[in-house]
Amino acid sequence: MERITDILISIPFIVVATLFQMHLADKVGSFVSLLFAFITTGWIGIASRVRTQFYRFKGQEYILAARTLGASDGRLIFRHILPNSLGTIITGTVLIIPGVIFSEANLSFLGIVNLETSGITSVGTLLSGGQSYLSKFPHMIFFPALFISLLEISFNLFGNGLRDAFNPSLRGADE
């Protein structure tokens, strides 16, 4: 499985999205083909993060002590390793969302994805349409750019809050 992830991670996302738009958008629609592109490549980062977290906690002393006392692998995973790595996993998962939004806006801005055929307006399409009017009407670019910026900051703060909420070392600690 790790070799499959190595192969998939070496292919740039913009190439995957472009190929899906070229070959699949006519059959299933541009939104569904973009969704397939995100599904095909989106799981790789979080899978790597989960694997890293599990290997990080696997060699800890309390895991070795629980294994010595006869704890099963399922108990070690769900009782000891998963609660300690949950904060990092949730933070990484939440931070994937603004990346997906920004990637979709980028693809729409470049004209690779046209979501208007699906009846959806994209921020990237708004930015692309306002680019020609930038010298006379700068607000046409300002508000979509402000929207993307606020969305990115909001998800970042939300992810940090969730990380702090799920951090086992902060449980019972008063600030």
Coordinates of N, CA and C in Angstrom, one line a residue:
M1 N 0.8 -1.2 0.0 CA 0.0 0.0 0.0 C 0.9 1.3 0.0
E2 N 2.0 1.2 0.7 CA 2.9 2.3 0.7 C 3.4 2.6 -0.7
R3 N 3.7 1.6 -1.5 CA 4.2 1.9 -2.8 C 3.1 2.5 -3.7
I4 N 1.9 2.2 -3.5 CA 0.8 2.8 -4.2 C 0.7 4.3 -3.9
T5 N 0.8 4.6 -2.6 CA 0.8 6.0 -2.2 C 2.0 6.8 -2.7
D6 N 3.2 6.1 -2.8 CA 4.3 6.8 -3.4 C 4.1 7.1 -4.8
I7 N 3.5 6.2 -5.6 CA 3.2 6.5 -7.0 C 2.2 7.6 -7.1
L8 N 1.1 7.6 -6.3 CA 0.1 8.6 -6.4 C 0.5 10.0 -6.0
I9 N 1.4 10.0 -5.0 CA 1.8 11.3 -4.5 C 2.8 12.0 -5.4
S10 N 3.5 11.2 -6.3 CA 4.4 11.7 -7.2 C 3.7 12.4 -8.4
I11 N 2.4 12.2 -8.6 CA 1.7 12.8 -9.7 C 1.1 14.1 -9.2
P12 N 1.4 15.2 -9.8 CA 0.8 16.5 -9.3 C -0.7 16.5 -9.4
F13 N -1.4 17.1 -8.4 CA -2.8 17.2 -8.4 C -3.4 17.9 -9.6
I14 N -2.7 18.9 -10.1 CA -3.3 19.6 -11.2 C -3.3 18.8 -12.5
V15 N -2.4 17.8 -12.6 CA -2.3 16.9 -13.7 C -3.5 15.9 -13.6
V16 N -3.7 15.4 -12.4 CA -4.8 14.5 -12.2 C -6.2 15.2 -12.5
A17 N -6.3 16.4 -12.0 CA -7.6 17.1 -12.2 C -7.8 17.4 -13.7
T18 N -6.7 17.8 -14.3 CA -6.9 18.1 -15.8 C -7.2 16.8 -16.6
L19 N -6.6 15.7 -16.3 CA -6.9 14.5 -17.0 C -8.3 14.0 -16.7
F20 N -8.8 14.2 -15.5 CA -10.2 13.8 -15.2 C -11.1 14.8 -15.9
Q21 N -10.8 16.0 -16.0 CA -11.7 17.0 -16.7 C -11.7 16.7 -18.2
M22 N -10.6 16.3 -18.8 CA -10.5 16.0 -20.2 C -11.3 14.7 -20.6
H23 N -11.2 13.7 -19.7 CA -11.7 12.4 -20.1 C -13.0 12.0 -19.4
L24 N -13.3 12.6 -18.3 CA -14.4 12.2 -17.5 C -15.5 13.2 -17.4
A25 N -15.2 14.5 -17.6 CA -16.2 15.5 -17.4 C -17.4 15.4 -18.4
D26 N -17.1 15.0 -19.6 CA -18.2 14.9 -20.6 C -19.2 13.8 -20.2
K27 N -18.8 12.8 -19.5 CA -19.6 11.6 -19.2 C -20.4 11.9 -17.9
V28 N -19.7 12.4 -16.8 CA -20.4 12.5 -15.5 C -20.6 13.9 -15.0
G29 N -20.0 14.9 -15.7 CA -20.1 16.3 -15.3 C -18.8 16.7 -14.7
S30 N -18.6 18.0 -14.8 CA -17.3 18.6 -14.3 C -17.2 18.5 -12.8
F31 N -18.3 18.7 -12.1 CA -18.2 18.6 -10.6 C -17.9 17.2 -10.1
V32 N -18.5 16.2 -10.7 CA -18.2 14.9 -10.3 C -16.8 14.4 -10.6
S33 N -16.3 14.9 -11.8 CA -14.9 14.5 -12.2 C -13.9 15.2 -11.3
L34 N -14.2 16.5 -10.9 CA -13.4 17.1 -9.9 C -13.4 16.4 -8.6
L35 N -14.6 16.0 -8.2 CA -14.7 15.2 -6.9 C -13.9 13.9 -7.0
F36 N -13.9 13.2 -8.1 CA -13.1 12.0 -8.3 C -11.6 12.3 -8.2
A37 N -11.2 13.5 -8.7 CA -9.8 13.8 -8.6 C -9.4 14.1 -7.2
F38 N -10.3 14.8 -6.4 CA -9.9 15.0 -5.0 C -9.9 13.7 -4.2
I39 N -10.9 12.8 -4.5 CA -10.9 11.5 -3.8 C -9.7 10.6 -4.2
T40 N -9.3 10.7 -5.4 CA -8.2 9.8 -5.8 C -6.9 10.2 -5.1
T41 N -6.7 11.5 -5.0 CA -5.4 12.0 -4.4 C -5.5 12.5 -3.0
G42 N -6.7 12.8 -2.5 CA -6.9 13.5 -1.2 C -6.6 12.6 0.0
W43 N -6.7 11.3 -0.1 CA -6.5 10.5 1.1 C -5.1 10.2 1.4
I44 N -4.2 10.6 0.5 CA -2.8 10.2 0.7 C -2.1 11.0 1.9
G45 N -2.4 12.2 2.0 CA -1.8 13.0 3.0 C -2.2 12.6 4.4
I46 N -3.5 12.4 4.6 CA -4.0 12.0 5.9 C -3.6 10.6 6.2
A47 N -3.5 9.7 5.2 CA -3.1 8.3 5.5 C -1.6 8.3 6.0
S48 N -0.8 9.2 5.4 CA 0.6 9.3 5.8 C 0.7 9.9 7.2
R49 N -0.2 10.9 7.5 CA -0.2 11.5 8.8 C -0.6 10.4 9.9
V50 N -1.6 9.7 9.6 CA -2.1 8.6 10.6 C -1.0 7.6 10.8
R51 N -0.4 7.2 9.7 CA 0.7 6.2 9.8 C 1.8 6.7 10.7
T52 N 2.2 8.0 10.4 CA 3.3 8.6 11.2 C 2.9 8.7 12.7
Q53 N 1.7 9.1 13.0 CA 1.3 9.2 14.4 C 1.3 7.8 15.1
F54 N 0.8 6.8 14.4 CA 0.8 5.5 15.0 C 2.2 4.9 15.2
Y55 N 3.1 5.2 14.3 CA 4.5 4.7 14.5 C 5.1 5.6 15.6
R56 N 4.7 6.8 15.8 CA 5.3 7.6 16.8 C 4.9 7.1 18.2
F57 N 3.7 6.7 18.4 CA 3.3 6.3 19.7 C 3.5 4.8 19.9
K58 N 3.8 4.0 18.9 CA 4.0 2.6 19.0 C 5.1 2.2 19.9
G59 N 6.2 3.0 19.9 CA 7.3 2.6 20.7 C 7.4 3.3 22.1
Q60 N 6.3 4.0 22.5 CA 6.2 4.6 23.8 C 6.2 3.6 24.9
E61 N 6.6 4.0 26.1 CA 6.8 3.0 27.2 C 5.4 2.5 27.7
Y62 N 4.4 3.3 27.7 CA 3.1 2.9 28.1 C 2.5 1.9 27.2
I63 N 2.8 1.9 25.9 CA 2.4 1.0 24.9 C 3.1 -0.4 25.2
L64 N 4.4 -0.3 25.4 CA 5.1 -1.5 25.6 C 4.7 -2.1 27.0
A65 N 4.4 -1.3 28.0 CA 3.9 -1.9 29.2 C 2.5 -2.5 29.1
A66 N 1.6 -1.9 28.3 CA 0.3 -2.5 28.1 C 0.5 -3.8 27.3
R67 N 1.4 -3.9 26.3 CA 1.6 -5.1 25.5 C 2.2 -6.2 26.4
T68 N 3.1 -5.8 27.4 CA 3.6 -6.8 28.3 C 2.6 -7.3 29.2
L69 N 1.6 -6.5 29.6 CA 0.5 -7.0 30.4 C -0.6 -7.8 29.7
G70 N -0.4 -7.9 28.4 CA -1.2 -8.8 27.6 C -2.4 -8.1 26.8
A71 N -2.3 -6.8 26.6 CA -3.3 -6.1 25.9 C -3.3 -6.5 24.4
S72 N -4.4 -6.7 23.8 CA -4.5 -7.0 22.4 C -4.2 -5.9 21.5
D73 N -4.0 -6.2 20.3 CA -3.6 -5.1 19.3 C -4.8 -4.1 19.2
G74 N -6.0 -4.6 19.2 CA -7.2 -3.7 19.1 C -7.3 -2.8 20.3
R75 N -7.0 -3.3 21.5 CA -7.1 -2.5 22.7 C -5.9 -1.4 22.6
L76 N -4.8 -1.8 22.2 CA -3.7 -0.9 22.1 C -4.0 0.3 21.1
I77 N -4.6 -0.1 20.0 CA -4.9 0.9 19.0 C -6.0 1.8 19.5
F78 N -7.1 1.3 19.9 CA -8.3 2.1 20.2 C -8.3 2.7 21.6
R79 N -7.5 2.2 22.6 CA -7.5 2.7 23.9 C -6.3 3.6 24.2
H80 N -5.2 3.3 23.5 CA -3.9 4.0 23.9 C -3.4 4.9 22.7
I81 N -3.3 4.3 21.5 CA -2.6 5.1 20.4 C -3.6 6.1 19.8
L82 N -4.8 5.7 19.5 CA -5.7 6.6 18.8 C -6.1 7.8 19.6
P83 N -6.4 7.7 20.9 CA -6.7 9.0 21.6 C -5.6 10.0 21.7
N84 N -4.3 9.4 21.7 CA -3.2 10.4 21.7 C -2.9 11.0 20.4
S85 N -3.2 10.3 19.3 CA -3.0 10.9 18.0 C -4.2 11.6 17.4
L86 N -5.3 11.5 18.0 CA -6.5 12.1 17.5 C -6.5 13.6 17.2
G87 N -5.8 14.3 18.1 CA -5.7 15.8 17.9 C -5.0 16.2 16.6
T88 N -3.9 15.5 16.3 CA -3.2 15.8 15.1 C -3.9 15.3 13.9
I89 N -4.6 14.2 14.0 CA -5.3 13.7 12.8 C -6.5 14.6 12.5
I90 N -7.2 15.0 13.5 CA -8.4 15.9 13.3 C -7.9 17.3 12.7
T91 N -6.8 17.8 13.3 CA -6.3 19.1 12.8 C -5.9 19.0 11.3
G92 N -5.2 17.9 11.0 CA -4.9 17.7 9.6 C -6.0 17.5 8.7
T93 N -7.1 16.8 9.2 CA -8.3 16.6 8.3 C -9.0 17.9 8.1
V94 N -9.1 18.7 9.2 CA -9.8 20.0 9.0 C -9.0 21.0 8.1
L95 N -7.7 20.9 8.1 CA -6.9 21.8 7.3 C -6.9 21.3 5.8
I96 N -7.4 20.1 5.6 CA -7.5 19.7 4.2 C -8.6 20.5 3.5
I97 N -9.7 20.8 4.2 CA -10.8 21.5 3.6 C -10.5 22.8 3.0
P98 N -9.7 23.8 3.6 CA -9.4 25.0 2.9 C -8.4 24.7 1.7
G99 N -7.6 23.7 1.8 CA -6.8 23.3 0.7 C -7.6 22.9 -0.5
V100 N -8.6 22.1 -0.3 CA -9.5 21.7 -1.4 C -10.2 22.9 -2.0
I101 N -10.7 23.8 -1.1 CA -11.4 25.0 -1.6 C -10.4 25.9 -2.4
F102 N -9.2 26.0 -2.0 CA -8.3 26.8 -2.7 C -7.9 26.2 -4.0
S103 N -7.7 24.9 -4.0 CA -7.4 24.1 -5.2 C -8.5 24.3 -6.3
E104 N -9.7 24.2 -5.8 CA -10.9 24.3 -6.7 C -10.9 25.7 -7.3
A105 N -10.7 26.7 -6.4 CA -10.7 28.1 -6.9 C -9.5 28.3 -7.9
N106 N -8.4 27.7 -7.7 CA -7.2 27.8 -8.6 C -7.6 27.2 -9.9
L107 N -8.1 26.0 -9.9 CA -8.5 25.3 -11.1 C -9.5 26.1 -11.9
S108 N -10.5 26.7 -11.2 CA -11.5 27.5 -11.9 C -10.9 28.8 -12.4
F109 N -10.0 29.4 -11.7 CA -9.4 30.6 -12.2 C -8.6 30.4 -13.4
L110 N -7.9 29.2 -13.5 CA -7.1 28.9 -14.7 C -7.9 28.4 -15.8
G111 N -9.2 28.1 -15.6 CA -10.1 27.6 -16.7 C -10.0 26.1 -16.9
I112 N -9.4 25.4 -16.0 CA -9.3 24.0 -16.2 C -10.6 23.3 -15.9
V113 N -11.3 23.8 -14.8 CA -12.6 23.3 -14.4 C -13.6 24.4 -14.6
N114 N -14.7 24.1 -15.2 CA -15.8 25.0 -15.5 C -17.0 24.5 -14.8
L115 N -17.2 25.0 -13.5 CA -18.4 24.5 -12.7 C -19.7 25.2 -13.1
E116 N -19.6 26.2 -14.0 CA -20.8 26.9 -14.4 C -21.7 26.0 -15.2
T117 N -21.2 24.9 -15.8 CA -22.0 24.0 -16.5 C -22.9 23.2 -15.5
S118 N -22.4 23.0 -14.3 CA -23.2 22.3 -13.3 C -24.1 23.3 -12.5
G119 N -24.1 24.5 -12.9 CA -25.0 25.5 -12.2 C -24.4 26.0 -10.9
I120 N -23.0 25.9 -10.7 CA -22.3 26.3 -9.5 C -21.4 27.4 -9.8
T121 N -21.5 28.5 -8.9 CA -20.5 29.6 -9.1 C -19.3 29.3 -8.2
S122 N -18.1 29.5 -8.8 CA -16.9 29.3 -8.0 C -16.2 30.7 -7.8
V123 N -15.5 30.7 -6.7 CA -14.7 32.0 -6.3 C -13.7 32.2 -7.4
G124 N -13.1 31.1 -7.9 CA -12.1 31.2 -8.9 C -12.6 31.8 -10.2
T125 N -13.9 31.4 -10.5 CA -14.5 32.0 -11.7 C -14.8 33.5 -11.5
L126 N -15.2 33.9 -10.3 CA -15.4 35.3 -10.0 C -14.1 36.1 -10.1
L127 N -13.0 35.5 -9.6 CA -11.7 36.1 -9.7 C -11.2 36.2 -11.2
S128 N -11.5 35.2 -12.0 CA -11.1 35.2 -13.4 C -11.9 36.2 -14.1
G129 N -13.2 36.3 -13.9 CA -14.0 37.3 -14.5 C -13.7 38.7 -14.2
G130 N -13.3 38.9 -12.9 CA -12.9 40.3 -12.5 C -11.6 40.7 -12.9
Q131 N -10.7 39.8 -13.4 CA -9.3 40.2 -13.7 C -9.3 41.2 -14.8
S132 N -10.1 41.2 -15.8 CA -10.1 42.1 -16.9 C -10.5 43.5 -16.5
Y133 N -11.3 43.6 -15.4 CA -11.8 44.9 -14.9 C -11.0 45.4 -13.7
L134 N -9.8 44.9 -13.5 CA -9.1 45.2 -12.3 C -8.7 46.7 -12.2
S135 N -8.3 47.3 -13.3 CA -7.9 48.7 -13.3 C -9.0 49.6 -13.0
K136 N -10.2 49.3 -13.4 CA -11.4 50.3 -13.2 C -12.2 49.9 -11.9
F137 N -12.4 48.6 -11.7 CA -13.2 48.1 -10.6 C -12.5 47.1 -9.7
P138 N -11.6 47.6 -8.9 CA -10.8 46.6 -8.1 C -11.6 45.8 -7.1
H139 N -12.8 46.3 -6.7 CA -13.6 45.6 -5.8 C -14.1 44.3 -6.3
M140 N -14.1 44.1 -7.6 CA -14.5 42.8 -8.2 C -13.6 41.7 -7.9
I141 N -12.3 42.0 -7.6 CA -11.4 41.0 -7.2 C -11.2 41.0 -5.6
F142 N -11.4 42.2 -5.0 CA -11.2 42.3 -3.6 C -12.1 41.4 -2.8
F143 N -13.4 41.4 -3.1 CA -14.3 40.7 -2.2 C -14.2 39.1 -2.4
P144 N -14.0 38.6 -3.6 CA -13.7 37.1 -3.6 C -12.4 36.7 -2.9
A145 N -11.4 37.6 -3.1 CA -10.1 37.3 -2.4 C -10.2 37.4 -0.9
L146 N -11.0 38.4 -0.4 CA -11.3 38.5 1.0 C -12.1 37.3 1.5
F147 N -13.0 36.8 0.7 CA -13.8 35.6 1.1 C -12.9 34.4 1.3
I148 N -12.0 34.2 0.3 CA -11.1 33.0 0.4 C -10.1 33.2 1.6
S149 N -9.6 34.4 1.8 CA -8.7 34.6 2.9 C -9.4 34.4 4.3
L150 N -10.6 34.9 4.4 CA -11.4 34.7 5.7 C -11.7 33.2 5.9
L151 N -12.0 32.5 4.8 CA -12.4 31.1 4.9 C -11.1 30.3 5.3
E152 N -10.0 30.6 4.8 CA -8.8 29.9 5.1 C -8.4 30.1 6.6
I153 N -8.5 31.4 7.0 CA -8.2 31.7 8.4 C -9.2 31.1 9.4
S154 N -10.4 31.0 9.0 CA -11.5 30.4 9.9 C -11.2 28.9 10.0
F155 N -10.9 28.2 9.0 CA -10.7 26.8 9.1 C -9.4 26.5 9.9
N156 N -8.4 27.4 9.7 CA -7.2 27.2 10.5 C -7.4 27.4 12.0
L157 N -8.2 28.4 12.4 CA -8.5 28.6 13.8 C -9.4 27.5 14.3
F158 N -10.3 27.0 13.5 CA -11.2 25.9 13.9 C -10.4 24.7 14.1
G159 N -9.4 24.4 13.2 CA -8.6 23.2 13.3 C -7.7 23.3 14.6
N160 N -7.2 24.5 14.9 CA -6.4 24.6 16.1 C -7.2 24.5 17.4
G161 N -8.4 24.9 17.3 CA -9.3 24.7 18.5 C -9.7 23.3 18.7
L162 N -9.9 22.5 17.6 CA -10.2 21.1 17.7 C -9.0 20.4 18.2
R163 N -7.8 20.8 17.7 CA -6.6 20.1 18.2 C -6.4 20.3 19.7
D164 N -6.6 21.5 20.2 CA -6.5 21.7 21.6 C -7.6 21.0 22.4
A165 N -8.8 20.9 21.8 CA -9.9 20.1 22.5 C -9.6 18.7 22.6
F166 N -8.9 18.1 21.6 CA -8.6 16.7 21.6 C -7.3 16.3 22.1
N167 N -6.5 17.3 22.6 CA -5.1 17.0 23.1 C -5.2 16.4 24.5
P168 N -4.8 15.2 24.7 CA -4.9 14.5 26.0 C -4.0 15.1 27.0
S169 N -3.0 15.8 26.6 CA -2.1 16.4 27.7 C -2.7 17.6 28.3
L170 N -3.7 18.2 27.6 CA -4.4 19.4 28.2 C -5.6 19.1 29.0
R171 N -6.0 17.8 29.1 CA -7.2 17.5 29.8 C -7.0 17.7 31.3
G172 N -7.9 18.4 31.9 CA -7.9 18.7 33.3 C -7.0 19.9 33.6
A173 N -6.4 20.5 32.7 CA -5.5 21.6 32.9 C -6.2 22.9 32.8
D174 N -6.1 23.8 33.8 CA -6.7 25.1 33.7 C -5.7 26.1 33.2
E175 N -6.2 27.0 32.4 CA -5.3 28.0 31.8 C -5.2 29.2 32.7

